[in-house]
Coordinates of N, CA and C in Angstrom, one line a residue:
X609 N 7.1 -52.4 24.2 CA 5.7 -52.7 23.9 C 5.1 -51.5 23.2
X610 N 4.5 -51.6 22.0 CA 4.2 -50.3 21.2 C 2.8 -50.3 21.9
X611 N 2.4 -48.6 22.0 CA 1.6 -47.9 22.5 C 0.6 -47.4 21.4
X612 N -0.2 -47.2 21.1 CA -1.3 -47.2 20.0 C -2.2 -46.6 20.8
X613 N -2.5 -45.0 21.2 CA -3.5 -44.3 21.9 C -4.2 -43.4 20.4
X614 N -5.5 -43.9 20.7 CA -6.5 -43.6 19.3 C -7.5 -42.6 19.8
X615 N -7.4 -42.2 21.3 CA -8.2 -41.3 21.9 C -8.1 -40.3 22.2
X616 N -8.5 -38.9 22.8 CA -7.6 -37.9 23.5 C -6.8 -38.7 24.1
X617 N -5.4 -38.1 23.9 CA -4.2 -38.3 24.2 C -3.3 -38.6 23.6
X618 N -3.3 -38.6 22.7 CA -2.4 -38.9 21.3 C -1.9 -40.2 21.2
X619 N -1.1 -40.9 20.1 CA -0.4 -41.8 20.1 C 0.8 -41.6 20.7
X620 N 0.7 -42.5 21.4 CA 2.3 -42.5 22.4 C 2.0 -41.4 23.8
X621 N 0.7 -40.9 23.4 CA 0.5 -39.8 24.8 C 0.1 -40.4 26.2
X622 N -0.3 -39.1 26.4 CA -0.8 -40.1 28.0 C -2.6 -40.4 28.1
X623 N -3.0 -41.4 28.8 CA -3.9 -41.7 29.0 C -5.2 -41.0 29.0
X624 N -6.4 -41.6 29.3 CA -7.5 -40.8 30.1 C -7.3 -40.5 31.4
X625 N -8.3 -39.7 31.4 CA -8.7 -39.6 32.9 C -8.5 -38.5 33.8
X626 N -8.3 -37.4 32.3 CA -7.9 -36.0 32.7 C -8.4 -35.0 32.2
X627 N -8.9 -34.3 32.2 CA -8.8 -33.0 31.3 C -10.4 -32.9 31.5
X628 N -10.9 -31.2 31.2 CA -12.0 -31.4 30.8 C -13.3 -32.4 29.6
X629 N -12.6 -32.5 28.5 CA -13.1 -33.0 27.5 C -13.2 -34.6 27.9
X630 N -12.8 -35.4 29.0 CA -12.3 -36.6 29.2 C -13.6 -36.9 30.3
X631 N -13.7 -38.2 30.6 CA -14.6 -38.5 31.8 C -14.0 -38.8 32.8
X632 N -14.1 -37.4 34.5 CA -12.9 -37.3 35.0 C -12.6 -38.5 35.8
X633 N -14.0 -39.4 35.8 CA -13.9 -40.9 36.8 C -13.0 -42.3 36.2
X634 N -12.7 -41.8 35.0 CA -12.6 -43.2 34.3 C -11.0 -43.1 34.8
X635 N -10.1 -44.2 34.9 CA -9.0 -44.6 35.3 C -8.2 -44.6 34.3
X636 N -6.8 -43.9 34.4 CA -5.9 -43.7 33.3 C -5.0 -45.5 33.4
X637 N -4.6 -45.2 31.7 CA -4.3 -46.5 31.6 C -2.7 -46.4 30.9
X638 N -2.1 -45.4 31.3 CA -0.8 -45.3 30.8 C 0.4 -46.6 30.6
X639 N -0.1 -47.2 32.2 CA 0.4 -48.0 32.6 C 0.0 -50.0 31.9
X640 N -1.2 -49.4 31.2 CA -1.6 -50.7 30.7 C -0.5 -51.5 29.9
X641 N 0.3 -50.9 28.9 CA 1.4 -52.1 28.1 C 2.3 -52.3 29.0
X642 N 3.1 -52.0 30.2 CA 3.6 -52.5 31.1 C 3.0 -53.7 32.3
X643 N 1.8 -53.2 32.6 CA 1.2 -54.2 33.0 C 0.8 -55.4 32.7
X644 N 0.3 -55.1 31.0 CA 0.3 -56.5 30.2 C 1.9 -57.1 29.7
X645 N 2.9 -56.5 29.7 CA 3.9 -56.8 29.5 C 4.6 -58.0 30.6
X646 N 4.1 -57.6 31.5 CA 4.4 -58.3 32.9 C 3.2 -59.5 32.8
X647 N 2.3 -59.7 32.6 CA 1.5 -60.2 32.8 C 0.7 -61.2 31.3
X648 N 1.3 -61.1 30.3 CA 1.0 -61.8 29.2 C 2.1 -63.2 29.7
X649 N 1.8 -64.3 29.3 CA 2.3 -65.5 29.4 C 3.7 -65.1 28.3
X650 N 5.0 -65.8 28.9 CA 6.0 -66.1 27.7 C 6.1 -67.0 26.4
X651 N 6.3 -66.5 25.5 CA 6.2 -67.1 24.2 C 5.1 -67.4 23.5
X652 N 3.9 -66.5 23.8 CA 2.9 -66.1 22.9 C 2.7 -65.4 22.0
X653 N 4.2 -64.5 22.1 CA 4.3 -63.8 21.0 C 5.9 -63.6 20.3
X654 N 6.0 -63.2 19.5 CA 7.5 -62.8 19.4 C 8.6 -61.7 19.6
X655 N 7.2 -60.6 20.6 CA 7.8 -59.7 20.8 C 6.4 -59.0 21.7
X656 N 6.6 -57.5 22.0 CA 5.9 -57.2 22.8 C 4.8 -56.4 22.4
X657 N 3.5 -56.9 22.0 CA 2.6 -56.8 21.7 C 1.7 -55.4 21.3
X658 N 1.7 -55.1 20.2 CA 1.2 -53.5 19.9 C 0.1 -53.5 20.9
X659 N -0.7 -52.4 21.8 CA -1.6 -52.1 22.7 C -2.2 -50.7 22.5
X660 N -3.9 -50.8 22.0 CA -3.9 -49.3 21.7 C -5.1 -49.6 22.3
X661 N -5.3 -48.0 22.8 CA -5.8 -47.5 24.3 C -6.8 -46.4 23.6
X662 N -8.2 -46.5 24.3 CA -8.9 -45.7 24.0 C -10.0 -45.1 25.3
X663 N -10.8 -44.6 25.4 CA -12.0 -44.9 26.4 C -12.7 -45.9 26.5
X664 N -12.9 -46.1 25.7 CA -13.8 -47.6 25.8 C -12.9 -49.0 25.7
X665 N -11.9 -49.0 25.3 CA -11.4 -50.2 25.0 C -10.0 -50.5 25.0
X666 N -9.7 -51.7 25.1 CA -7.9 -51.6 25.1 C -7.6 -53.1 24.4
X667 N -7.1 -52.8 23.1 CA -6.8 -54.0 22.2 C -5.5 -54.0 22.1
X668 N -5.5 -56.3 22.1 CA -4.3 -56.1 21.8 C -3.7 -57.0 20.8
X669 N -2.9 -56.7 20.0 CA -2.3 -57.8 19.1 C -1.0 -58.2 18.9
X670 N -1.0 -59.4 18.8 CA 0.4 -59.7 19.2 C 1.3 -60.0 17.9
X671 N 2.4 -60.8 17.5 CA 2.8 -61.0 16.7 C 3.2 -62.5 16.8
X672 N 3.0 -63.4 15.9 CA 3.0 -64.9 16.3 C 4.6 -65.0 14.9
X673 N 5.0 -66.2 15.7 CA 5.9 -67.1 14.8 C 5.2 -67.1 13.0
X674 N 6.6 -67.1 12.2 CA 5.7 -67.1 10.7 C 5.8 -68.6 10.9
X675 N 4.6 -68.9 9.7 CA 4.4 -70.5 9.4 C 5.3 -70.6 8.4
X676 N 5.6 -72.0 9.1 CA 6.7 -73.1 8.1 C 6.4 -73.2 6.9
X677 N 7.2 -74.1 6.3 CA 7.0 -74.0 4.7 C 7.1 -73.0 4.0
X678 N 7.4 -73.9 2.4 CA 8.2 -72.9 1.4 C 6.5 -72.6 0.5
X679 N 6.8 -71.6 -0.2 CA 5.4 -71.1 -0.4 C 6.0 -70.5 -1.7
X680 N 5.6 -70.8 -3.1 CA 6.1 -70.0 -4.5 C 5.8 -68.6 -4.2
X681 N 6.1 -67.8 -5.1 CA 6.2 -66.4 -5.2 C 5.5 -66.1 -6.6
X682 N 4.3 -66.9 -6.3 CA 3.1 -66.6 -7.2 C 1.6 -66.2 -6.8
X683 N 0.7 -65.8 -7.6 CA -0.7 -65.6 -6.5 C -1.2 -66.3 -6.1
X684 N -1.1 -68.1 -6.2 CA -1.3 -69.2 -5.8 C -0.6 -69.2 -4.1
X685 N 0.7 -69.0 -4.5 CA 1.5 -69.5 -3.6 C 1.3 -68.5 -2.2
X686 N 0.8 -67.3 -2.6 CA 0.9 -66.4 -1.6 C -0.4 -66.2 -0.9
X687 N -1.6 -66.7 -2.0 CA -2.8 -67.3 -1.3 C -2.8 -68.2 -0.2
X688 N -2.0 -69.5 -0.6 CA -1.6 -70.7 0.5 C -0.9 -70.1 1.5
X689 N 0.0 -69.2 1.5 CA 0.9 -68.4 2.5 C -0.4 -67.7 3.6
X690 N -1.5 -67.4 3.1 CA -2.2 -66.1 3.6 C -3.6 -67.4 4.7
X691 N -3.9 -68.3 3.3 CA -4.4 -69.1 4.5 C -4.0 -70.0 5.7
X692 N -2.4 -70.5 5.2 CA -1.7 -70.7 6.8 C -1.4 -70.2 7.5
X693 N -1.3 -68.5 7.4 CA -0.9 -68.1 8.4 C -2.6 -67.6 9.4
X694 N -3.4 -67.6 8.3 CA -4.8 -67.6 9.1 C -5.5 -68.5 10.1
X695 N -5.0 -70.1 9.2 CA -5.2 -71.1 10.2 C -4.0 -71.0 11.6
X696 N -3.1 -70.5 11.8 CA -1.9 -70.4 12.7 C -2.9 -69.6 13.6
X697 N -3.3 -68.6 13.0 CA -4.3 -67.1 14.0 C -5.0 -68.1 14.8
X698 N -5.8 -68.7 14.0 CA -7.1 -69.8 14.6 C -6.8 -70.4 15.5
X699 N -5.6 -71.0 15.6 CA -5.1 -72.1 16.5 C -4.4 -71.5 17.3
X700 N -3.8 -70.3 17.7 CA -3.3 -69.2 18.6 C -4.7 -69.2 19.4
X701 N -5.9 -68.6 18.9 CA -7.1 -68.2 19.5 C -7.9 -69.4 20.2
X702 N -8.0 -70.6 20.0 CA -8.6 -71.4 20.4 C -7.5 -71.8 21.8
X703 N -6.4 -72.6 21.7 CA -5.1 -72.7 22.7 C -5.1 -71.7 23.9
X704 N -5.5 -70.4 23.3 CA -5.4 -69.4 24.4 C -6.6 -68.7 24.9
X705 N -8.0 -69.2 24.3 CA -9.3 -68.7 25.0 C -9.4 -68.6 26.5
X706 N -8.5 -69.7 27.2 CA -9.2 -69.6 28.4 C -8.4 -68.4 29.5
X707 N -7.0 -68.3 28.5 CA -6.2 -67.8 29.5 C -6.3 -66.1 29.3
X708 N -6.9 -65.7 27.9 CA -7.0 -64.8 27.8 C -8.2 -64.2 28.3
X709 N -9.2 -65.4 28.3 CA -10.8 -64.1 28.9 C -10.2 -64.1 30.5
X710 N -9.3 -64.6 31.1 CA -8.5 -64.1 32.0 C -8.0 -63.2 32.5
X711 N -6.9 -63.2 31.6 CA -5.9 -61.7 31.4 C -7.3 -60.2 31.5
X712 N -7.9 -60.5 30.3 CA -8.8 -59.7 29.5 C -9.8 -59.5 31.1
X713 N -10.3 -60.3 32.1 CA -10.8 -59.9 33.4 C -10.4 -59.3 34.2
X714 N -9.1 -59.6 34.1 CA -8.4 -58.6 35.3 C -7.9 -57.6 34.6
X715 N -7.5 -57.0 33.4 CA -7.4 -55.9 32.8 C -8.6 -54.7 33.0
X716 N -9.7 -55.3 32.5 CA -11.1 -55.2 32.4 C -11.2 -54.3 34.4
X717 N -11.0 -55.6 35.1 CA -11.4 -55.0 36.6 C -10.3 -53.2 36.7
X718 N -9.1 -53.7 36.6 CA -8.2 -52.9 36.7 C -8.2 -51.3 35.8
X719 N -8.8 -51.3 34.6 CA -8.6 -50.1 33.8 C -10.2 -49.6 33.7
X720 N -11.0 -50.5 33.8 CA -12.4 -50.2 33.5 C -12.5 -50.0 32.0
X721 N -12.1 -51.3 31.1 CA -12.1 -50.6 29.8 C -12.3 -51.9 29.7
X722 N -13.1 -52.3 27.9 CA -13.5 -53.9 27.3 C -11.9 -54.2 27.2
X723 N -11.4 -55.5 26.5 CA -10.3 -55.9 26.5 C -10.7 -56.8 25.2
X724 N -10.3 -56.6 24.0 CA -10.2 -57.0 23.2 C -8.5 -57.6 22.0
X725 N -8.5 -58.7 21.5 CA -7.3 -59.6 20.8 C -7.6 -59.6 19.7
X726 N -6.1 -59.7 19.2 CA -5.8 -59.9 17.7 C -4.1 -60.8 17.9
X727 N -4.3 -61.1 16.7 CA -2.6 -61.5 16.3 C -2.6 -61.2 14.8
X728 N -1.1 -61.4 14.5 CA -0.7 -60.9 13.3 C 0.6 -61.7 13.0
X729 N 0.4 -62.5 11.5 CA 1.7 -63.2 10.8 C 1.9 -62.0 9.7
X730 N 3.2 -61.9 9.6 CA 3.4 -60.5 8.5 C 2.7 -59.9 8.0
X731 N 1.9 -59.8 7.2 CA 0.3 -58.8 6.7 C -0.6 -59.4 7.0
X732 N -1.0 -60.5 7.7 CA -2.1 -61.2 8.0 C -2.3 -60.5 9.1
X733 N -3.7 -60.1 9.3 CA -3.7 -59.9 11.0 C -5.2 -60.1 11.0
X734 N -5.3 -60.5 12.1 CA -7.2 -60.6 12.4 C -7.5 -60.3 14.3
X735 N -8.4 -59.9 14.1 CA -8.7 -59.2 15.4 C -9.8 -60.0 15.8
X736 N -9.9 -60.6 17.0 CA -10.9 -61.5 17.3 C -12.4 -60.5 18.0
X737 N -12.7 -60.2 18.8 CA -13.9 -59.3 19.0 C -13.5 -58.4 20.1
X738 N -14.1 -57.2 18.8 CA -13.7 -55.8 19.3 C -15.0 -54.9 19.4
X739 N -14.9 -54.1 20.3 CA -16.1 -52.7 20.4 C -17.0 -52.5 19.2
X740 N -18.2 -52.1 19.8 CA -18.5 -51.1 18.5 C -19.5 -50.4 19.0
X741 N -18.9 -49.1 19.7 CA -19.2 -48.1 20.0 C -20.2 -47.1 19.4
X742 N -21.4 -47.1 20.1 CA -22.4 -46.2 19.9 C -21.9 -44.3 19.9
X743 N -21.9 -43.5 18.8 CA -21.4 -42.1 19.4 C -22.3 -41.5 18.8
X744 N -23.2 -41.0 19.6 CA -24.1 -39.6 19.3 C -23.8 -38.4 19.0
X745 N -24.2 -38.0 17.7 CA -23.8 -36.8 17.2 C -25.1 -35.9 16.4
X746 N -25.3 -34.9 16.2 CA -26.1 -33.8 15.6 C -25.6 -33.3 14.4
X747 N -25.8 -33.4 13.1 CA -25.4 -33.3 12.3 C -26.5 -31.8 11.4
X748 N -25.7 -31.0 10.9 CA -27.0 -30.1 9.8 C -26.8 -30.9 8.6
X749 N -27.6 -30.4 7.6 CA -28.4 -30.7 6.0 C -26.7 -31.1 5.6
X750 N -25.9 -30.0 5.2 CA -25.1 -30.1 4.6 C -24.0 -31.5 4.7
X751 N -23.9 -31.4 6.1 CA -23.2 -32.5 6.4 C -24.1 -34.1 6.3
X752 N -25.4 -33.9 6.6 CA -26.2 -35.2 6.9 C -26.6 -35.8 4.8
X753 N -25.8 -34.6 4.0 CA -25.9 -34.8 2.3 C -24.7 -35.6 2.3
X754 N -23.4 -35.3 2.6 CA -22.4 -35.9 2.5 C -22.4 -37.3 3.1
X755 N -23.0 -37.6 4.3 CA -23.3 -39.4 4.4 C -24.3 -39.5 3.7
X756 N -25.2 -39.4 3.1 CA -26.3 -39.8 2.3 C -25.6 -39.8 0.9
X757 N -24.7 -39.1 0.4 CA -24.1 -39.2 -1.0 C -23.1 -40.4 -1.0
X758 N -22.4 -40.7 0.3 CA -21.5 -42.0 0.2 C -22.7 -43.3 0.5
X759 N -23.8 -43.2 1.1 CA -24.6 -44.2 1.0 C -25.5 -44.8 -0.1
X760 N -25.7 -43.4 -1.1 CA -26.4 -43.9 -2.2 C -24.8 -44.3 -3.1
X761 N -24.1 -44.0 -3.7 CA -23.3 -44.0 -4.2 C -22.3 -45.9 -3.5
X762 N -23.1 -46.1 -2.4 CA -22.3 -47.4 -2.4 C -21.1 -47.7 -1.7
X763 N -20.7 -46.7 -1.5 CA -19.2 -46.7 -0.6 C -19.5 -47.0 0.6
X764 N -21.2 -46.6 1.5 CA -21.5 -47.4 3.0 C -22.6 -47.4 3.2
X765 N -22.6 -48.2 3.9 CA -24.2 -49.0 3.8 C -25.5 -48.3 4.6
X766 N -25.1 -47.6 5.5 CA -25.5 -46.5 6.3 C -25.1 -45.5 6.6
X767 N -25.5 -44.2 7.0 CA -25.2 -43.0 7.5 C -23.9 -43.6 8.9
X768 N -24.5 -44.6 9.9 CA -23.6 -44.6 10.8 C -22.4 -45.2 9.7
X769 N -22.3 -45.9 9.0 CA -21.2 -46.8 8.6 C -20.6 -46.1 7.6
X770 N -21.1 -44.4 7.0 CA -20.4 -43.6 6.5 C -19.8 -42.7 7.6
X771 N -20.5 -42.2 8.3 CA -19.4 -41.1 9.3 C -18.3 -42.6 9.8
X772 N -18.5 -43.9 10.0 CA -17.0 -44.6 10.4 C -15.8 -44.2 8.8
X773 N -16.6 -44.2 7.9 CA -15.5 -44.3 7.2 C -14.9 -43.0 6.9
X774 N -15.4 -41.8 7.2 CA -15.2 -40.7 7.0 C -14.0 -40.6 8.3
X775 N -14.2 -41.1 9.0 CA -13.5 -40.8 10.4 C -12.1 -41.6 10.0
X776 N -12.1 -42.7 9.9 CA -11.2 -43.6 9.4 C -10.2 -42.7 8.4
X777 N -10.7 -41.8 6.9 CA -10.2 -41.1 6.1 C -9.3 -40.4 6.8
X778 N -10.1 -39.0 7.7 CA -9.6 -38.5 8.4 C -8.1 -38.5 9.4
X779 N -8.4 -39.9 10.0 CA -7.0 -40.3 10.2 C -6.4 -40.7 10.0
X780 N -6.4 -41.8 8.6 CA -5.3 -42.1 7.5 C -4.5 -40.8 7.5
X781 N -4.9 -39.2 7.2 CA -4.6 -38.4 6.0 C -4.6 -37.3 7.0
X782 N -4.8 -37.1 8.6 CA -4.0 -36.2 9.2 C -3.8 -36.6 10.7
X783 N -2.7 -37.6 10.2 CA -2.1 -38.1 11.6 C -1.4 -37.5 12.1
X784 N 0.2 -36.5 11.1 CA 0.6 -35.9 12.4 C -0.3 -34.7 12.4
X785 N -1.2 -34.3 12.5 CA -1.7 -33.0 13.0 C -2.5 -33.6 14.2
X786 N -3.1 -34.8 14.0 CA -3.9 -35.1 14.9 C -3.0 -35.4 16.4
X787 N -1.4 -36.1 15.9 CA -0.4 -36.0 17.0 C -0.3 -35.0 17.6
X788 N 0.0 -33.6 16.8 CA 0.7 -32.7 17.2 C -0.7 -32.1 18.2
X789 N -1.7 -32.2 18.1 CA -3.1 -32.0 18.8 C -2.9 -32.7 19.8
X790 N -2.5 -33.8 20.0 CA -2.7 -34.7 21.0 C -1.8 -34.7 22.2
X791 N -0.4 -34.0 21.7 CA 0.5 -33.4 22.2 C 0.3 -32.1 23.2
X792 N -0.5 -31.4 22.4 CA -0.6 -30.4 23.0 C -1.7 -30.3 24.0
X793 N -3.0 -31.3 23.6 CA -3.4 -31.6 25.0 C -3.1 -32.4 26.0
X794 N -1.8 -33.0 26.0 CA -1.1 -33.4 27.1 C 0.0 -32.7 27.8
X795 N 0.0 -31.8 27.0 CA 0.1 -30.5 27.7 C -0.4 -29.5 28.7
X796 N -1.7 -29.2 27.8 CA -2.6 -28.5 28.9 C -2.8 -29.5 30.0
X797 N -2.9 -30.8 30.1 CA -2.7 -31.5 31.4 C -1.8 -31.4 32.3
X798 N -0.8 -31.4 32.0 CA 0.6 -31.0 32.7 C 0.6 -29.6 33.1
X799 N 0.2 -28.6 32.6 CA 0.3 -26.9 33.6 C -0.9 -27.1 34.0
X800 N -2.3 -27.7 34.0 CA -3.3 -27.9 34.7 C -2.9 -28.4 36.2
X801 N -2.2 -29.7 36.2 CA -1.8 -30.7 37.6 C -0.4 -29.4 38.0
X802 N 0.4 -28.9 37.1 CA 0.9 -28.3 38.6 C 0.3 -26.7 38.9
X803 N -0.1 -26.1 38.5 CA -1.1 -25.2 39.0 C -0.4 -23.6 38.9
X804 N -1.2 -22.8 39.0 CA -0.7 -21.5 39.1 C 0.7 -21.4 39.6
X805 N 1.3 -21.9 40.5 CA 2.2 -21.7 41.4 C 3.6 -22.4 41.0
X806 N 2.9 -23.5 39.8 CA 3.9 -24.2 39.4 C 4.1 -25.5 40.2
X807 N 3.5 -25.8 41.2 CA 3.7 -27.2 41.7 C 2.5 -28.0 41.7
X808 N 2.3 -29.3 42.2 CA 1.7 -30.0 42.1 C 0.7 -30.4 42.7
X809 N -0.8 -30.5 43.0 CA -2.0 -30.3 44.2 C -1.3 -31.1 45.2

């Protein structure tokens, strides 16, 4: 089950629920794609479901059977390809509403985090309802020009909806550094828990 950690802790790192920078009450969720792996119904997907882990939230998307039928290898055809496998999404989502605001409850009780879905037919993927996180920040002139130049300019429709896309850039374009960051504060967690002495509280 692929691990998808978007928060402190890197991708593939370890959870919350440590460190100074972290909120020390919130409950680590390392264990969350095992638990959903145990606990997703068989043959919902076709394998074991990407799961990415943050403070606020834990999404997940699965991968469904491709749809039938022969489809040209024209812009026509791959248009019809794009809306069957959308209507396939639909009918995944509806079939499984009840079982997943389920799953999604006891996940929810268990990690203290929202629990949000998606599926995906080969490049098709749609996410059914996910977060959208309020984050407070203090910005000076220089920086508060650079959202105001992507908002007049048309690239976002507001200051908040330019720092998302700025943030989004950012981690298109330095993922492994942000790994190797993420690494290393999973680090400082590890000589933190065993202590001066080298062992463990």
């Amino acid at each position: 089950m692929h691990r998808g950690w978007h928060g402190p802790g890197g991708r593939g790192g370890r959870g919350p629920g440590r460190g100074g920078w972290q909120q020390a009450d919130l409950p680590g969720a390392e264990d969350a794609p095992a638990w959903l792996q145990g606990r997703l119904p068989e043959g919902w997907f076709t394998g074991p479901p990407e799961v990415t882990i943050d403070r606020e939230e834990i999404v997940i998307v699965g991968e469904l059977p491709p749809v039938e039928g022969k489809f040209a290898d024209t812009e026509a055809g791959r248009a019809e390809r794009a809306a069957a496998a959308a209507g396939r999404i639909s009918r995944f989502r509806e079939q499984t509403r009840d079982e997943r605001i389920e799953i999604a409850r006891q996940a929810e009780h268990r990690y203290q985090r929202k629990v949000a879905w998606g599926a995906r037919i080969g490049d098709t993927v749609e996410l059914f309802t996910t977060a959208s996180v309020p984050v407070m920040t203090r910005l000076r002139q220089p920086e508060r020009i650079v959202l105001d130049t992507l908002v007049d300019s048309g690239v976002a429709r507001s200051r908040s909806d330019a720092l998302a896309w700025a943030v989004r850039l950012v981690g298109q374009h330095a993922e492994e550094w942000l790994g190797d960051l993420r690494e290393a504060m999973a680090k400082v967690d590890e000589l933190r828990a065993k202590g001066p002495t080298g062992e463990g509280s």
